[in-house]
XYZ file of C-alpha atoms in Angstrom:
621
model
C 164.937 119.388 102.210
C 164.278 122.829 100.490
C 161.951 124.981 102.801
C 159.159 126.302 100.705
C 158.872 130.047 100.818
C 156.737 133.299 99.400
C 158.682 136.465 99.131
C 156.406 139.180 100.181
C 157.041 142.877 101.720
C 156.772 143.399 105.381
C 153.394 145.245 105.174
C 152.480 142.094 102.781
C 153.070 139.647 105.299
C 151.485 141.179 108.526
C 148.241 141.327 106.666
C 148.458 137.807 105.606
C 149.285 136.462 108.618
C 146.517 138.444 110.026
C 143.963 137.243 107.733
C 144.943 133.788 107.918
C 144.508 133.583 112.238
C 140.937 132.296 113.462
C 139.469 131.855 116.565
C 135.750 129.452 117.461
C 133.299 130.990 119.192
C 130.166 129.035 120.165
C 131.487 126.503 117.672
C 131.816 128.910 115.074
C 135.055 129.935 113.589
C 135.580 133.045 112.419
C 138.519 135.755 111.754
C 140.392 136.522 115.273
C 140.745 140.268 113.281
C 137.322 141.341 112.429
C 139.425 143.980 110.483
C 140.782 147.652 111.022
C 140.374 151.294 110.946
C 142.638 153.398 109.072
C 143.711 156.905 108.113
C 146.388 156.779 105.549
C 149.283 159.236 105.455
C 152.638 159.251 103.789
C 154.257 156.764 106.765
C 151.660 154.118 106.249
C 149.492 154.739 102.544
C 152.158 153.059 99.693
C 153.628 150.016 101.136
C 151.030 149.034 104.307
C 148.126 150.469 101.864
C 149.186 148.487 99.046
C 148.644 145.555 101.315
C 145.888 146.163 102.856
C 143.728 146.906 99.268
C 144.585 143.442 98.443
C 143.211 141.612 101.448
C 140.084 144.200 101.494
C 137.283 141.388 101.161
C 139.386 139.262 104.311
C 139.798 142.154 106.669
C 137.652 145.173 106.230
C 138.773 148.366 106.763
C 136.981 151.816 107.974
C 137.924 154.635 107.140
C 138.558 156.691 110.564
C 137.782 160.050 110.881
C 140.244 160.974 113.884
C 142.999 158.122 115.237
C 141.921 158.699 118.535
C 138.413 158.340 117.638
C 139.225 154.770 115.735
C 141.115 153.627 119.027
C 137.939 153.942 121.128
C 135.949 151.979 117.915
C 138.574 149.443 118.124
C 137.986 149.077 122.106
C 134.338 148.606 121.814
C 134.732 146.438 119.509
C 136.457 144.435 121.211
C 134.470 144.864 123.984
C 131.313 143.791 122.448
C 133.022 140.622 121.682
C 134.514 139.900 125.005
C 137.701 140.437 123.855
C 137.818 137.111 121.933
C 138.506 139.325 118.917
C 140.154 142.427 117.935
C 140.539 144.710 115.096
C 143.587 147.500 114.145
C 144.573 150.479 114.175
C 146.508 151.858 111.049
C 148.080 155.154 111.196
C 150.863 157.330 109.422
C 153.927 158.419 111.199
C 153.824 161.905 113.752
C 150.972 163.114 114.619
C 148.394 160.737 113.160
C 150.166 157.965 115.454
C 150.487 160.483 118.700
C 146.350 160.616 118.559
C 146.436 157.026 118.924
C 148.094 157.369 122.467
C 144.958 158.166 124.490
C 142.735 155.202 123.029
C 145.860 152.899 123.842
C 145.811 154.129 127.565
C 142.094 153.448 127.153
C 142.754 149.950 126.176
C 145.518 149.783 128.693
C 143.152 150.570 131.826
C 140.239 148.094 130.534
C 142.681 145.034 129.388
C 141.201 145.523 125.813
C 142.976 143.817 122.640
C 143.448 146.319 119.911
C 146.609 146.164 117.555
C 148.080 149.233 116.677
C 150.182 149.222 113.049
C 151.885 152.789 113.116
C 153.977 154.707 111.092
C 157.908 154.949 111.327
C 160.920 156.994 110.676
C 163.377 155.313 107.806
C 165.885 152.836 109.565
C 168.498 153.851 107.531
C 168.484 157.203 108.406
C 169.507 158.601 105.095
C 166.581 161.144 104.453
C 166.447 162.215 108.249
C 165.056 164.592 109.323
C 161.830 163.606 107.742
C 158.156 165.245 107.640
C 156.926 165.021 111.077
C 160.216 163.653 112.743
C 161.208 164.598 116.444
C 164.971 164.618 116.883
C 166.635 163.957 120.378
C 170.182 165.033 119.620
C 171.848 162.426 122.394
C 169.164 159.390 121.237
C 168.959 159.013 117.179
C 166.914 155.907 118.190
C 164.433 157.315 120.388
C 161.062 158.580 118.665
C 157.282 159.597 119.070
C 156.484 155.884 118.942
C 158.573 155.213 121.937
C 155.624 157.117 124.023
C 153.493 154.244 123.335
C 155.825 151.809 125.943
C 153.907 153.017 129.053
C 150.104 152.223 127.416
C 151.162 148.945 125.213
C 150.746 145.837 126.748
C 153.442 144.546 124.033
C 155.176 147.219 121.693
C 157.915 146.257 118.766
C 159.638 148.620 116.258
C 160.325 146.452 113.080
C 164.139 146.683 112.243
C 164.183 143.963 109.995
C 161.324 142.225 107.718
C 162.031 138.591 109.297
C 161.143 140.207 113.169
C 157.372 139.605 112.554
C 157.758 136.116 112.555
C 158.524 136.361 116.221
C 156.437 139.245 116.816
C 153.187 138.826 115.497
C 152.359 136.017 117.345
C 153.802 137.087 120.314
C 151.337 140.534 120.121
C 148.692 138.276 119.494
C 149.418 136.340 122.312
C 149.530 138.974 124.655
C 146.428 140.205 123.114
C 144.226 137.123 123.712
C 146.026 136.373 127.503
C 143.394 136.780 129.783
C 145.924 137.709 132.600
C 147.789 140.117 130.310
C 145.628 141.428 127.828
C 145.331 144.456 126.348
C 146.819 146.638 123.006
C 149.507 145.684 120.952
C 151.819 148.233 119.496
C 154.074 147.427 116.400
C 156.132 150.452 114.605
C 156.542 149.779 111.408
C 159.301 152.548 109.440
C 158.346 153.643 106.365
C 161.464 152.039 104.540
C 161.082 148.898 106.280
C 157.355 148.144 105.505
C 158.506 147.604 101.441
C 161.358 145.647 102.522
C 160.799 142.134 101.057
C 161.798 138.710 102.726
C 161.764 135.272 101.583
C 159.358 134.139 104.303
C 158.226 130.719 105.480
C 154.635 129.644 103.408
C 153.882 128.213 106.849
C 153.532 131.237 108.802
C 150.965 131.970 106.787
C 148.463 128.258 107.281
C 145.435 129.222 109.003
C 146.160 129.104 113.061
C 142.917 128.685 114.893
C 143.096 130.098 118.696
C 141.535 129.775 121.730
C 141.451 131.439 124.738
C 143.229 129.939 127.562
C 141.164 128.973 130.732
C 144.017 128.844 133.565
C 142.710 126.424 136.331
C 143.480 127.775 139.783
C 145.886 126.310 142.417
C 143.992 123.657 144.582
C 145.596 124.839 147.467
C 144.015 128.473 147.087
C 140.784 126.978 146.508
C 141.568 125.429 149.522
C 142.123 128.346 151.308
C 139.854 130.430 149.988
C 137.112 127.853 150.861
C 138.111 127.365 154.889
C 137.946 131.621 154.582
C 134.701 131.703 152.804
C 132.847 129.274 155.654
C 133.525 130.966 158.498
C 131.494 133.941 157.133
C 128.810 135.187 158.456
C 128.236 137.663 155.949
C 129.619 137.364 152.428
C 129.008 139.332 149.437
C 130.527 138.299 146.082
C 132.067 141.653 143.930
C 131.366 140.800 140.153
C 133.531 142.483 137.649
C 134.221 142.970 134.044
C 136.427 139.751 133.988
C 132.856 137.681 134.975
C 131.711 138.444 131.472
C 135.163 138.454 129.780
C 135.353 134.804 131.048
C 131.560 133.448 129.824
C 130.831 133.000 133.472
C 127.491 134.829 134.237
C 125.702 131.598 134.190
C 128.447 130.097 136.544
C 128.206 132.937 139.060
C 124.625 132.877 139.376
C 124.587 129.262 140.015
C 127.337 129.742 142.610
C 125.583 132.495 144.201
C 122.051 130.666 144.272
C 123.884 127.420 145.513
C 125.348 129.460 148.650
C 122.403 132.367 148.497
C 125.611 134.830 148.710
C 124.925 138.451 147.728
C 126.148 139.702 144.314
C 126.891 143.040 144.189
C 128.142 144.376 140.624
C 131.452 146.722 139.601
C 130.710 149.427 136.575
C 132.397 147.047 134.608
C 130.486 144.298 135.553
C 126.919 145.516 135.182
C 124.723 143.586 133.421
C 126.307 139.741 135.138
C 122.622 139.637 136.714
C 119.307 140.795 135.398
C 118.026 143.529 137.553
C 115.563 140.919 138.834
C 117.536 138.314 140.437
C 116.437 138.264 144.380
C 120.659 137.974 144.384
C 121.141 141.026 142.707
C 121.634 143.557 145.079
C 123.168 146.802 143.135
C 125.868 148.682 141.796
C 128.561 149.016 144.282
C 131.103 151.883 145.161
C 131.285 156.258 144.498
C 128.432 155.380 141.892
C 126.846 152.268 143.589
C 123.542 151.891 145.079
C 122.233 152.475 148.777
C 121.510 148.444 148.781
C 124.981 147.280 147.432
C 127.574 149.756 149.811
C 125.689 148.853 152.747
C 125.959 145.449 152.032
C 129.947 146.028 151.416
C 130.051 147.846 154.515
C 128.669 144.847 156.484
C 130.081 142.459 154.858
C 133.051 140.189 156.974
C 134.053 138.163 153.905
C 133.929 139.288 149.831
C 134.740 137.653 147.220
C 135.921 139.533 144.615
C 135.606 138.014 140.941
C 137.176 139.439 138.101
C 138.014 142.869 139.150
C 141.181 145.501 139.765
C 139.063 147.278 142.383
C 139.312 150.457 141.077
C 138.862 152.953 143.436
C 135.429 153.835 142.244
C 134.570 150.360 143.184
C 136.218 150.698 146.725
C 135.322 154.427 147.501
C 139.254 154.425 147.681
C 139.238 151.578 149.978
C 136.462 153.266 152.329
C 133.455 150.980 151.149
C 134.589 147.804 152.927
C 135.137 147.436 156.839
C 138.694 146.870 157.761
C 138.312 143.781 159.239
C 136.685 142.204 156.114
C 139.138 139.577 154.458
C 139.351 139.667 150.830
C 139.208 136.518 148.584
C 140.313 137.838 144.349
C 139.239 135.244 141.700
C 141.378 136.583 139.138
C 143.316 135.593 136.214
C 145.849 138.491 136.742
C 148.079 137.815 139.669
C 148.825 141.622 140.054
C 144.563 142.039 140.320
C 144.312 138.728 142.365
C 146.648 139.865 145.677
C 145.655 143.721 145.655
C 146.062 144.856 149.477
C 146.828 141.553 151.094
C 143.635 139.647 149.605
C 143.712 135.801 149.617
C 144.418 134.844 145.966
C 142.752 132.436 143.535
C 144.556 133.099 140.249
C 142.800 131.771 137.212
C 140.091 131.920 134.974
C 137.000 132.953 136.695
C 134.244 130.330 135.466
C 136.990 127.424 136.302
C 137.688 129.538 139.930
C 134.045 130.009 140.868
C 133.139 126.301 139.950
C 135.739 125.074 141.402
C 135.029 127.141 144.862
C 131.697 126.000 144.377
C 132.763 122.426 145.242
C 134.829 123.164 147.507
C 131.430 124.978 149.471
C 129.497 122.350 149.384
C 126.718 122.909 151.816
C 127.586 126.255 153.020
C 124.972 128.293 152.796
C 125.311 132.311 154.063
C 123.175 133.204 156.954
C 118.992 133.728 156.244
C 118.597 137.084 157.956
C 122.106 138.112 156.035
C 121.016 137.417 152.643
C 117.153 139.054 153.016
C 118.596 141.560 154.868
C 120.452 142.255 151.315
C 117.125 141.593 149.600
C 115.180 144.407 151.786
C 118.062 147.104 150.856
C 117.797 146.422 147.406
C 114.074 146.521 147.361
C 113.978 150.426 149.046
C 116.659 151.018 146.041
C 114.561 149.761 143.895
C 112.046 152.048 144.632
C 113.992 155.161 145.058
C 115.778 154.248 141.152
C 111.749 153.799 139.651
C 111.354 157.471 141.648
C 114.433 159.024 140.451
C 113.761 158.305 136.677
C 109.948 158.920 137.070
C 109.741 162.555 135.352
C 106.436 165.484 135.830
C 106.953 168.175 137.261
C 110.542 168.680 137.993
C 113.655 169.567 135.577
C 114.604 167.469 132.855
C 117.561 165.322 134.331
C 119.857 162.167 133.173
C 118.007 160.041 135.476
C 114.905 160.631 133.396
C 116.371 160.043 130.165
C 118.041 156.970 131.298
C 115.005 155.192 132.431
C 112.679 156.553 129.143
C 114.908 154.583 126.988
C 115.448 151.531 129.225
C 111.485 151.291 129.657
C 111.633 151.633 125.198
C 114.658 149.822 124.470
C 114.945 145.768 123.445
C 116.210 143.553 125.947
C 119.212 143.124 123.809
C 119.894 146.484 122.816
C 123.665 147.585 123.798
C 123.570 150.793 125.847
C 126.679 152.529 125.698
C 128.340 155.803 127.937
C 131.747 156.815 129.269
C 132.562 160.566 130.752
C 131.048 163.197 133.111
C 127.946 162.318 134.527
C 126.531 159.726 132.561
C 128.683 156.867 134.236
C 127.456 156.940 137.414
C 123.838 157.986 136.419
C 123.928 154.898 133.735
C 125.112 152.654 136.564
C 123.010 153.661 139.259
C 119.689 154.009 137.341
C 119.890 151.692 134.624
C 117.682 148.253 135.052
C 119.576 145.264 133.383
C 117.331 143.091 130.920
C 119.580 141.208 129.063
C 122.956 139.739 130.162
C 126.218 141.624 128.889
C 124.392 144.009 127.024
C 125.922 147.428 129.355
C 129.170 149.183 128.253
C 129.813 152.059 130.774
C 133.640 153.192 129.830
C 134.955 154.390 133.347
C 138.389 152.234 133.509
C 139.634 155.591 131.828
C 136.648 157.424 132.051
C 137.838 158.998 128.822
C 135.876 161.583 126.936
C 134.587 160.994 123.438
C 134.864 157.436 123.731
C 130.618 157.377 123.647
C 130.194 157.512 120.012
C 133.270 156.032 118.603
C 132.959 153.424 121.039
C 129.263 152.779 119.806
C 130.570 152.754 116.146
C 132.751 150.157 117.012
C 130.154 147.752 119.473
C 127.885 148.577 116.557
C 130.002 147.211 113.973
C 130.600 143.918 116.044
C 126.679 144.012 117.112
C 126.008 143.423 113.353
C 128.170 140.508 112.978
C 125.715 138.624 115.428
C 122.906 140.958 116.150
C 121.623 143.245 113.436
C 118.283 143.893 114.561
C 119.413 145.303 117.776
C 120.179 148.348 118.451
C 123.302 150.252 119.704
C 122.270 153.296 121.958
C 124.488 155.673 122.885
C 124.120 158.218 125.693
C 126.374 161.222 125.550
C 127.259 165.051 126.902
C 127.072 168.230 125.128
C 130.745 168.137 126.353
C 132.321 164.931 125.557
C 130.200 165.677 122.129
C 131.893 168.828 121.046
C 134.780 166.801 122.295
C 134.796 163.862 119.482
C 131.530 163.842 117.265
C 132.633 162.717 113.793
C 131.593 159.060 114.039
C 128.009 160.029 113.691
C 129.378 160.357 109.672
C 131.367 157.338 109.948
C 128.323 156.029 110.984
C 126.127 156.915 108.237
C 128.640 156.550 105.697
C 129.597 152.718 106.701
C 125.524 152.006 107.073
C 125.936 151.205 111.259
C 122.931 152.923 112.544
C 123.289 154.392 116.153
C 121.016 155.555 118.439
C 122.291 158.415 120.270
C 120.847 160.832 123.026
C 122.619 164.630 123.228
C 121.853 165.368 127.067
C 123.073 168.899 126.894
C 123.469 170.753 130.171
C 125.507 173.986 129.200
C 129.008 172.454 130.056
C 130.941 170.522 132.060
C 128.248 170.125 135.075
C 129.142 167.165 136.441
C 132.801 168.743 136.726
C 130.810 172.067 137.825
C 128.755 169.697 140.791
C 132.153 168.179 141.962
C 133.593 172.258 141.948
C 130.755 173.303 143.710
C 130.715 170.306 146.250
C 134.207 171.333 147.595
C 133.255 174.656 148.189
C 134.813 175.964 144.952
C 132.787 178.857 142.942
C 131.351 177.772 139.684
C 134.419 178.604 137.353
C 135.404 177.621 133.897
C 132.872 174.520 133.299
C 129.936 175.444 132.646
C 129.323 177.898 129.111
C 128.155 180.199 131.600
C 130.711 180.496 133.588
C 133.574 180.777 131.491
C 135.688 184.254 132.033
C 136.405 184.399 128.333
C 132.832 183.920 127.016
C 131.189 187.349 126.690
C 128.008 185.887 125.728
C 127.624 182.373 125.881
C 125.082 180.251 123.675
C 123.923 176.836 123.098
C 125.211 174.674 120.180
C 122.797 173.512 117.607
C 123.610 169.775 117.994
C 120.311 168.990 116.080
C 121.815 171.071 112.818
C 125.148 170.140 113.651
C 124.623 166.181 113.329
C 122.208 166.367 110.674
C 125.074 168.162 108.662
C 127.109 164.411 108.800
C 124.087 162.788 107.290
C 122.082 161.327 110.516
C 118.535 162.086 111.207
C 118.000 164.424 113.993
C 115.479 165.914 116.432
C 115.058 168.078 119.269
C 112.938 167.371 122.245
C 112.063 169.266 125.610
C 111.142 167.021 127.920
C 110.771 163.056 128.762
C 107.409 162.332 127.027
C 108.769 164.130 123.810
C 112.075 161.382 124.282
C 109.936 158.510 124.418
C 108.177 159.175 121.553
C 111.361 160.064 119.413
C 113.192 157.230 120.920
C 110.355 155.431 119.079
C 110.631 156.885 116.179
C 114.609 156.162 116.250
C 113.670 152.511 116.734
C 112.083 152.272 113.318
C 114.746 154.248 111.659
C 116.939 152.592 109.555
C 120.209 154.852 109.644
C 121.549 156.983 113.035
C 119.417 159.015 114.752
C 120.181 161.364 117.201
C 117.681 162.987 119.834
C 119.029 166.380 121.447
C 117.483 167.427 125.243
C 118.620 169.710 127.893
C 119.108 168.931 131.000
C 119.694 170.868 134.103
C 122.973 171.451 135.133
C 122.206 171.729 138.838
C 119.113 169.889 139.978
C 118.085 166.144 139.011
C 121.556 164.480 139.976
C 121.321 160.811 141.812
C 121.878 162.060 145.152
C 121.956 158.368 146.462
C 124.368 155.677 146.286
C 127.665 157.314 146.762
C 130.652 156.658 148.461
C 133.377 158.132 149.774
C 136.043 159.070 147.001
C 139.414 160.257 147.567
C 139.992 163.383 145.411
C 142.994 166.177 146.433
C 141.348 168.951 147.966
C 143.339 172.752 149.293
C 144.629 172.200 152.712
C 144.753 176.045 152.978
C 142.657 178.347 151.578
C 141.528 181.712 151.966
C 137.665 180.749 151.027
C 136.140 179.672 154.152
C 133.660 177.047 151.931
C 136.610 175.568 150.377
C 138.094 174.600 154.529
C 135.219 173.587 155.659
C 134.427 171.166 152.376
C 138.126 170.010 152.947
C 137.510 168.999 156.681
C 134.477 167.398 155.745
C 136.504 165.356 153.229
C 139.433 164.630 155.176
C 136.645 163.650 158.198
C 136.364 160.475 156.326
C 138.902 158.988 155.699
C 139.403 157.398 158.969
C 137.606 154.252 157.393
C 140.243 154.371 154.514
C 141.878 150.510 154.694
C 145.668 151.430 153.939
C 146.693 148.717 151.576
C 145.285 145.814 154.271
């Protein structure tokens, strides 16, 4: 029997087999690779560029304006999706690949599928050193694209054209395993990529994919269930991984069935409408009131779908030390985090199956409205934190302008400084899954090129909604260009400058541990002789969006409105005060390193106050 085959180039083939893998969701299939972003330089334009131009109509690609920038559109992408699809990353070899680094830690921290196809030196060696090349005298084989090891959830150099038939579906693999998801990293050298191999035609049939759903081990259900009936007061943790899984209807039927407390992660805001008599608040350094002194209380949680990143655990302060932990997880490293009782699996099988193992359990009356009351006085301190008059213009205000404006469906989108824990703590959920606050990296610039990318995705299902994006006058000078991208690819954006001279938030925490003001905000920098405000209104209308300035809240509303009706990317620019009009509730304890000597009296006394605290820090139990 002669084995049919197709003789194609390296680059040739990855993009076939790319093009040709599909995945059903909501019994539709579609592309698994909804496509890539790309700058093209000599270690990736003739032989991975000649490839891609033929397979333009299958797998669309954008043209990035900064690698880093097209990392973060790549992660909300796949974010938007639930990480049942991904797109790439294309970039030439040196530097254009090391920008890609930061968006791949990104990825890394948030278990996000995004493929990276980089740029490599020539295997052969015979032009070396080449354009861009760093040589370790003692390691010929070692390279920029080695850095990527640490932040890759799989990584491959290509030696040899036949490799990808073992590694492409292994990355893809990894990418789509809920326990070990996240980016894919596969060096391609420059010589290699127009190599050409006689390759099987049946790599290249169409492979549709699904997800796996891992059941979990009866005999942790079992355990977890005898745990969860002696309480007397649970609370159920919801993470990122509740969504990730399609499980918000299965967690609110599990917490209605037992009347259990929910109390959400950043990543997992939006699993209940703000509404839900269940719901009782963000939890952690920027909770709610309601939700940490529920966690404080509480004797048993179960935590679903989440790493418990410290900002959930105010560094393992939030929780009492007696309270046992039960981790519905599909990661065995997040499901036994400091000594919790396991259920490793897939979350909507876990919490159904936990569910039957409760039957009739119900948590104590006076536990569960004693939730309900807490949540209530938040409630009314969030509607008087975002109410604006007479008082400086603040994030708070902004934030609940556009969520009184917005659609239900609209995708509201933040990551660095402030706007994280304002977002989290003030924003009212009114549609399921419809929050993306970037804190598992809390990475800077990630707002708008992270909005691109949920916007791109949002059209493929949702194209009359809108993306909004909220975002710093720092972490805007910071990475900006996707408003063009924007405008130039026809994904309109929504975005909201909230420009407060600096770094503030930075400034707040400076200030807070008794520090002077120094080197964050504009006006405080030793360098700047006279500082001054950026014209963000001129500077984004130069990329081709519409743009507006506004000085207070009312002003907002009414150009939020007009953004609405826009058809292309609008951006509205206010100040905010750097100093006043911060969420002073819902916080915490957080672990940061403060002096343990000092010569500043302030910056002692802030560090005894610190270190006063930590006596309710659970040590790894």
């Amino acid at each position: 029997m002669t084995e049919e085959t197709l003789r194609l180039t390296t680059a040739q083939a990855i993009i076939r087999y790319l093009a040709n893998q599909f995945i059903e969701i909501d019994g539709e299939e579609m592309r698994l690779c909804g496509g890539g972003f790309g700058i093209f330089g000599h270690g990736n334009v003739t032989c991975l560029g000649e490839a891609l131009y033929e397979a333009r109509a299958e797998l669309p690609l954008y043209r990035g304006q900064n690698e880093q920038s097209m990392g973060f559109a790549a992660a909300g992408y796949a974010k938007q999706w639930l990480r049942q699809r991904f797109m790439f990353c294309t970039a030439s070899a040196g530097p254009g690949t090391s920008n890609l680094l930061t968006s791949a830690a990104l990825a890394h921290a948030n278990r996000l599928p995004i493929l990276m196809l980089c740029g490599d030196v020539f295997l052969t060696r015979l032009p070396d050193p080449v354009l861009q090349q760093l040589e370790h005298y003692g390691n010929p084989a070692m390279g920029l694209n080695d850095a990527f090891k640490p932040v890759s959830r799989f990584w491959d150099r290509i030696t040899h054209p036949a490799q990808i038939i073992q590694s492409l579906p292994a990355a893809i693999a990894t990418m789509l395993d809920p326990a070990d998801c996240g980016p894919a990293f596969i060096g391609l050298p420059q010589d290699v990529q127009g190599w050409a191999y006689d390759y099987p035609v049946e790599l290249f049939a169409k492979k549709l994919h699904r997800i796996r759903r891992q059941a979990p081990d009866a005999d942790e259900i079992r355990d977890a269930a005898a745990l969860l009936k002696s309480a007397r007061r649970p609370v159920i943790i919801a993470g990122g991984g509740v969504q990730y899984s399609r499980a918000t209807a299965e967690l609110t039927a599990f917490a209605e069935a037992h009347q259990i407390p929910v109390i959400e992660t950043i990543a997992g805001r939006a699993n209940l409408l703000d509404g839900h008599p269940l719901n009782i608040g963000p939890v952690g350094v920027t909770g709610s009131d309601s939700a940490n002194a529920v966690a404080e209380k509480a004797d048993v949680i179960v935590a679903i779908g989440t790493r418990m990143q410290d900002f959930t655990t105010g560094s393992w302060t939030a929780f009492d030390k007696s309270a046992r932990i039960v981790a519905i997880n599909a990661a065995r490293h997040d499901a036994a985090k400091h000594l919790s009782l396991p259920v490793v699996g897939d979350a909507k099988l876990g919490i159904e199956a936990l569910g039957a193992a409760l039957e009739g359990y119900l948590a104590p009356t006076e536990w569960t409205q004693s939730a309900q009351d807490k949540r209530k006085a938040w409630t009314a301190y969030v509607e008087s934190n975002v109410a604006y008059g007479n008082r400086p213009n603040s994030y708070a205000q902004a934030i609940g302008v556009v969520n009184a404006l917005c659609d239900p469906r609209d995708r509201v989108v933040t990551a660095s400084g402030g706007l994280p824990a304002e977002v989290t703590a003030n924003w009212r959920t009114l549609s399921l899954g419809t929050v993306d606050v970037e804190f598992g990296f809390s990475c800077m610039g990630y707002e708008i090129a992270g909005g691109w990318g949920a916007r791109i995705a949002q059209m493929e299902r949702e194209p009359d909604k809108d993306t909004i994006v909220l975002v710093g006058d720092g972490a805007y000078l910071l990475m900006n260009s996707d408003i063009y991208s924007s405008v130039l690819t026809n994904k309109k954006l929504i975005i909201l400058v909230l420009d407060n001279g600096g770094f503030a938030v930075i400034n707040k925490l400076q200030n807070n541990t008794g520090n002077e003001s120094f080197n964050n905000l504009i006006a405080d920098c030793p360098t700047v002789e006279e500082p001054f405000a950026v014209d963000f209104e001129a500077h984004a209308a130069s990329m081709g969006a519409i743009a507006e300035t506004v000085s207070n809240p009312a002003e907002l509303g009414e150009a939020f409105k007009r953004a609405k009706a826009s058809a292309k990317t609008h951006v509205i620019v206010m100040k905010v005060d750097a100093y006043d009009g911060w969420t002073t509730g819902g916080h915490t304890w957080w672990e940061v390193g403060t002096p343990h000597a000092s010569g500043n009296p302030k910056v002692k006394a802030a560090h005894e106050a610190q270190e006063s605290n930590r006596a309710k820090q659970r040590k790894g139990v």
